[in-house]
PDB file of C-alpha atoms in Angstrom:
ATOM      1  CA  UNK A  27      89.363  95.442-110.149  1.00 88.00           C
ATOM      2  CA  UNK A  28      87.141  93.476-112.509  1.00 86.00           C
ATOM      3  CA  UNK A  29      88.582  90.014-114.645  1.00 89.00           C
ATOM      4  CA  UNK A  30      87.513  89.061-118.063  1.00 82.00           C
ATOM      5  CA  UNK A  31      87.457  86.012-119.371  1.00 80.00           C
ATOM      6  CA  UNK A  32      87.731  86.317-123.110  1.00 71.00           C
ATOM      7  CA  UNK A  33      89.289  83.928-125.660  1.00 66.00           C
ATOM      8  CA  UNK A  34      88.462  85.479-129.023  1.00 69.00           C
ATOM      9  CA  UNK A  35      87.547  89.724-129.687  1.00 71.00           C
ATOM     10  CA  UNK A  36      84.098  88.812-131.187  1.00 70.00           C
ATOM     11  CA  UNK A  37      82.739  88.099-127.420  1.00 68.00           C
ATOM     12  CA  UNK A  38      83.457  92.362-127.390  1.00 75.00           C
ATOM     13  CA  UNK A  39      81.161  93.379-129.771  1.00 76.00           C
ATOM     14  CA  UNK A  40      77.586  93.445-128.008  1.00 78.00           C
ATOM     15  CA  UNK A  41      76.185  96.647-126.902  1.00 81.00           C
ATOM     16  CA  UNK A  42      75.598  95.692-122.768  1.00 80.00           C
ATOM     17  CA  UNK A  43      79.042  94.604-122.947  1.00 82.00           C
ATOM     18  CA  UNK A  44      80.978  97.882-124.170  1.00 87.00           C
ATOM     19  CA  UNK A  45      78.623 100.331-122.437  1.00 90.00           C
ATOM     20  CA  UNK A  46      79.337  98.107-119.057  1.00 88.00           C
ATOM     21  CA  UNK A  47      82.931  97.945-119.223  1.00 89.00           C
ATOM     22  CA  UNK A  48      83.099 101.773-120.100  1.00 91.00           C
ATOM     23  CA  UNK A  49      81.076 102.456-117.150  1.00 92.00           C
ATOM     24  CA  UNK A  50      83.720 100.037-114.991  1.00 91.00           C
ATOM     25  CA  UNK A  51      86.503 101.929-116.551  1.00 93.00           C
ATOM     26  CA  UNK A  52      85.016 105.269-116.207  1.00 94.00           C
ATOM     27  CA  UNK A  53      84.453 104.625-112.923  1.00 93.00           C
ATOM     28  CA  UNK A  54      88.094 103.979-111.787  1.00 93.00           C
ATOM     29  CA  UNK A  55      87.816 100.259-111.802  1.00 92.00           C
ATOM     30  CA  UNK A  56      90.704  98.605-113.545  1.00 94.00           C
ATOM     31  CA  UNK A  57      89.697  96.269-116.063  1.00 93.00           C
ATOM     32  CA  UNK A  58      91.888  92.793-117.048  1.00 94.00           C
ATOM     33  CA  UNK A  59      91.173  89.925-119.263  1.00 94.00           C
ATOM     34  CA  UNK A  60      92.658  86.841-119.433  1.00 94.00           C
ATOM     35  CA  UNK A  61      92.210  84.500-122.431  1.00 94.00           C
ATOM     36  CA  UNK A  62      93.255  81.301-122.248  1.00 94.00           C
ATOM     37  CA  UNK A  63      95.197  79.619-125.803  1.00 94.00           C
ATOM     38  CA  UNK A  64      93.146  77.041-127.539  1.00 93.00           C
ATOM     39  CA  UNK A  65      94.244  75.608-130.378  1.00 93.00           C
ATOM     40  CA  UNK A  66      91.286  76.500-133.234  1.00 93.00           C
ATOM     41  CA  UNK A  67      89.999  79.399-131.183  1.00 91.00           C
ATOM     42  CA  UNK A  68      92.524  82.131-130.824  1.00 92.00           C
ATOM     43  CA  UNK A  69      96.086  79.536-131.745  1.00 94.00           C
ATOM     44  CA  UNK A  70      96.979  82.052-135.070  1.00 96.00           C
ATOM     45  CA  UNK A  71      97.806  85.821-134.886  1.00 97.00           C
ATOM     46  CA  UNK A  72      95.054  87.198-136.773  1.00 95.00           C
ATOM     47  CA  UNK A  73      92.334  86.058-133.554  1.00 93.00           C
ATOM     48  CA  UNK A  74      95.209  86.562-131.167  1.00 95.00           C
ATOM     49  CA  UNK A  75      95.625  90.672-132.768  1.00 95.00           C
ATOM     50  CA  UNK A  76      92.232  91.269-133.089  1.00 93.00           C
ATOM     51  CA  UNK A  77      91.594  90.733-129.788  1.00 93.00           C
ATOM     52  CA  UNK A  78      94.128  92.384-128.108  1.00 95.00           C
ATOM     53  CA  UNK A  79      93.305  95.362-130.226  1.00 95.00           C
ATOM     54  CA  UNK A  80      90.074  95.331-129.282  1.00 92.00           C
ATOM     55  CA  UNK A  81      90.907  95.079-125.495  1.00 93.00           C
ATOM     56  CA  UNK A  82      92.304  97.980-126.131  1.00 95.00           C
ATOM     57  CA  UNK A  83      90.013 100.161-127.890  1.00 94.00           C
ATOM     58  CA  UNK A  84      87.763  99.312-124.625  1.00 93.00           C
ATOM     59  CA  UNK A  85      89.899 100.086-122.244  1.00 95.00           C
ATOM     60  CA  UNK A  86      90.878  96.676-121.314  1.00 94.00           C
ATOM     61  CA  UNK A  87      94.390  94.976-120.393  1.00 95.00           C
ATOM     62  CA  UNK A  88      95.606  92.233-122.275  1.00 96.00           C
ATOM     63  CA  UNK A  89      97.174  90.820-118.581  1.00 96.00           C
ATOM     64  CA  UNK A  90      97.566  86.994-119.324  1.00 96.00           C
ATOM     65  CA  UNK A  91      97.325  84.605-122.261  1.00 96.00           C
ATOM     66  CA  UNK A  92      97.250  81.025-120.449  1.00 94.00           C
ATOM     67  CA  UNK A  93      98.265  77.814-121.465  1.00 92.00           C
ATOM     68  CA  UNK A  94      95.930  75.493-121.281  1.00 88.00           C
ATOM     69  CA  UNK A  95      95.461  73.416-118.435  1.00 83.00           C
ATOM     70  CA  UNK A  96      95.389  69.950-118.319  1.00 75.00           C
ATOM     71  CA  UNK A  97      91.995  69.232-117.531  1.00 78.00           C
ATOM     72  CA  UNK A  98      90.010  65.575-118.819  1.00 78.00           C
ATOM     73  CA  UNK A  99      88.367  66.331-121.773  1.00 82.00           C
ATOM     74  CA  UNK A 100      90.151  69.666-123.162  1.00 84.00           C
ATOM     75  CA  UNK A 101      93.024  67.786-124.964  1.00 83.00           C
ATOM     76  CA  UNK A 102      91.909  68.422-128.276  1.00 88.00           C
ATOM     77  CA  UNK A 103      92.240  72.191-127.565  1.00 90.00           C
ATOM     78  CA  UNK A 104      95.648  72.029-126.530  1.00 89.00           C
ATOM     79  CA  UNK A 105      98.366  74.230-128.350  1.00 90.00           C
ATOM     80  CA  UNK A 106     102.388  73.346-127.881  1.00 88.00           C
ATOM     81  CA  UNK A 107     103.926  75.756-125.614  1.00 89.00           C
ATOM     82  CA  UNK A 108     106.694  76.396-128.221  1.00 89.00           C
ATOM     83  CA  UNK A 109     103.523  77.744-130.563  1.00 93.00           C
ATOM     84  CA  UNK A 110     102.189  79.807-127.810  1.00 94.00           C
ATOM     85  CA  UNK A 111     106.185  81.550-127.527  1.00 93.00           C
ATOM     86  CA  UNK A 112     105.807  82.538-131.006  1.00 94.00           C
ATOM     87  CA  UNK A 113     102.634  84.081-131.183  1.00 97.00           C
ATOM     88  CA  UNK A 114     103.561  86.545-128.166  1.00 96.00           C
ATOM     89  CA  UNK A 115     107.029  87.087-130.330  1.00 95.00           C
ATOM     90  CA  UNK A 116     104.716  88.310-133.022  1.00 97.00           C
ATOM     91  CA  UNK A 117     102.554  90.237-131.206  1.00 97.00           C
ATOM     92  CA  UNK A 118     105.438  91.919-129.701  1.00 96.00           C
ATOM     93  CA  UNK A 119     106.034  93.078-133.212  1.00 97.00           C
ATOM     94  CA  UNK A 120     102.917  93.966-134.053  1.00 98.00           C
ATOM     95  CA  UNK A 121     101.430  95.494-130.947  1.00 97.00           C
ATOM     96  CA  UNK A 122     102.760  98.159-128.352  1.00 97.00           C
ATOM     97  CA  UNK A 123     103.793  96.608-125.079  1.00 96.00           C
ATOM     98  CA  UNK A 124     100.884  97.723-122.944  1.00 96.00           C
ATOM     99  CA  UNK A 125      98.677  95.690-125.695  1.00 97.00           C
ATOM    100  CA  UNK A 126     100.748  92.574-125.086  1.00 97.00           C
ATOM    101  CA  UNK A 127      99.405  89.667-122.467  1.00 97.00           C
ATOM    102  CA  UNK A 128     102.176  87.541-120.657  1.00 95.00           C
ATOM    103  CA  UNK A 129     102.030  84.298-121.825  1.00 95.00           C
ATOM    104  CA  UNK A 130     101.787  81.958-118.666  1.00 93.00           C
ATOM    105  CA  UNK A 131     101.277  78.755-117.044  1.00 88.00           C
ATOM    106  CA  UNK A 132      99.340  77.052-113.649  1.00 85.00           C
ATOM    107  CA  UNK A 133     101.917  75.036-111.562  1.00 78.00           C
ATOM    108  CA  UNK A 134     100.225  72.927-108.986  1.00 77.00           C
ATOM    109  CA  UNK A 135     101.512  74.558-105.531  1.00 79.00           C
ATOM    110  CA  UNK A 136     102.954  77.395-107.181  1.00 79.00           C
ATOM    111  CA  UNK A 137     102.652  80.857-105.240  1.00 84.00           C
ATOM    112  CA  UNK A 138     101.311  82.596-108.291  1.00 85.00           C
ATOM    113  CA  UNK A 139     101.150  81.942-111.905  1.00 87.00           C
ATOM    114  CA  UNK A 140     104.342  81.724-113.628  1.00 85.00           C
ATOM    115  CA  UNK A 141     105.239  82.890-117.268  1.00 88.00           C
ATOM    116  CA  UNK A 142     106.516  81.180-120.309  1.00 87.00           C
ATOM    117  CA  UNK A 143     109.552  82.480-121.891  1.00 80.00           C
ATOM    118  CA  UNK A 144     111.206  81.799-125.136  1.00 77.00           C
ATOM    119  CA  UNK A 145     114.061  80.113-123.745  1.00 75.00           C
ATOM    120  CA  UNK A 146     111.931  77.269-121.883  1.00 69.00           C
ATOM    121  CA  UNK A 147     111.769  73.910-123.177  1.00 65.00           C
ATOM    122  CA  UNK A 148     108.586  71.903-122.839  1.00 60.00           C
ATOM    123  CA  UNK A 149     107.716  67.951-121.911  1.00 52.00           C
ATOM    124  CA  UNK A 150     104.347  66.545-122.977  1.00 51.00           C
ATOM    125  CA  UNK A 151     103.423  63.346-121.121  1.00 49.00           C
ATOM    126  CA  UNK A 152     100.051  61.563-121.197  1.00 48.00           C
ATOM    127  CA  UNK A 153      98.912  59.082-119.127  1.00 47.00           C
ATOM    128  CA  UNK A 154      96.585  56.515-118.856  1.00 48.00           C
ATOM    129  CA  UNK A 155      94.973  55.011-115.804  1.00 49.00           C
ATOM    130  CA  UNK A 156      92.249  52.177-116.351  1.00 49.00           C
ATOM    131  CA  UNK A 157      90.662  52.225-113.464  1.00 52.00           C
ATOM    132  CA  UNK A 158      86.836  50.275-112.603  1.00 48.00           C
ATOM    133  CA  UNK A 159      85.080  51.060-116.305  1.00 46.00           C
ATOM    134  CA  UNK A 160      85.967  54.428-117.166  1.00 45.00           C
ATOM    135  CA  UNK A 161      89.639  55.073-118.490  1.00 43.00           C
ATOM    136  CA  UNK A 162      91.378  58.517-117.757  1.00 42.00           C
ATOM    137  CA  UNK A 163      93.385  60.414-119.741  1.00 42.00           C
ATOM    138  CA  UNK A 164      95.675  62.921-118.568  1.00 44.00           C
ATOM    139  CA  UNK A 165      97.662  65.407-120.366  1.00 43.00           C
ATOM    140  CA  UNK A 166     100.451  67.062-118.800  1.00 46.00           C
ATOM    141  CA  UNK A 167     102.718  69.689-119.812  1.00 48.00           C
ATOM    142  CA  UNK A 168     105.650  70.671-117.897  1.00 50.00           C
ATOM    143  CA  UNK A 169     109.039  72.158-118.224  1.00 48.00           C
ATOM    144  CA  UNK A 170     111.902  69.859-118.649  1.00 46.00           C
ATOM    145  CA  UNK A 171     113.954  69.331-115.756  1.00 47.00           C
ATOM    146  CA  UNK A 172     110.708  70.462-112.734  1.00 48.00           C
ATOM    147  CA  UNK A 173     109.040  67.315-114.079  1.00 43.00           C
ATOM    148  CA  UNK A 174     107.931  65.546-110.796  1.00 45.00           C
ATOM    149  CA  UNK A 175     105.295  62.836-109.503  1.00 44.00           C
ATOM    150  CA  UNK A 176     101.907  64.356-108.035  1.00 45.00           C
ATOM    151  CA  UNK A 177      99.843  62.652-106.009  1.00 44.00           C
ATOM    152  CA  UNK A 178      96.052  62.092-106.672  1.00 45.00           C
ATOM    153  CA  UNK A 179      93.788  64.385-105.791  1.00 47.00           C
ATOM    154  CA  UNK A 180      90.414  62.592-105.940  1.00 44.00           C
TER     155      UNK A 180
END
């Protein structure tokens, strides 16, 4: 089995990439991507179709669409949760089911990764920690109600 990585269809267009998935995919191998959301990348349904479509046309699955995780420094690609819900709604209505990624999220000690669904209601907390000269933002996200204190991993 072979992963993509692949946030936006134009990333599909080169030459060496279609002829070496095709080759993958002729071969047997099963071929995934997984994009991740990021908010003015692939956060409105005209990046979000075009490149599920064009997973498609190669042969790829559309397996997961991520939410972003909170990493220092990424903040400014984040994309509500709530938003994310949507555009999987609409590509439901747009696209046939095999073409559709699950929408999903990283838990910290979590078995595997677990989806979003409509019905889930979202917490965003920041935090700041000042510590020696450099000051450290952290975004979390996390559903309402599984909210709970992490130690530090340094």
């Amino acid at each position: 089995m072979l992963v993509l990585r692949r946030t936006a269809g134009r990333y599909l267009r080169s030459w060496f990439v279609v002829d070496a998935l095709g080759e993958r995919v002729d071969c047997g191998i099963p071929v995934l991507n997984q994009a991740v959301l990021l908010q003015g990348v692939n956060d409105d349904i005209a990046p979000l179709q075009t490149l599920c479509e064009r997973l498609i046309d190669l042969r790829v699955i559309p397996y997961y669409l991520h939410q972003l995780d909170p990493v220092a420094g990424a903040a400014h690609f984040y994309v509500d949760p709530q938003r994310g819900v949507e555009l999987v709604e609409e590509l439901r209505r747009r696209l046939p089911g095999y073409a559709v990624p699950t929408y999903v999220r990283e838990v910290p000690g979590a078995a595997s990764k677990l989806p979003i669904r409509p019905d889930d209601k979202f917490a965003l907390l920041t935090f700041r920690s000042a510590s020696g000269p450099h000051e450290l933002e952290v975004l979390f996200v996390g559903l309402l109600g599984s909210i709970r204190p992490m130690p530090c991993q340094r």
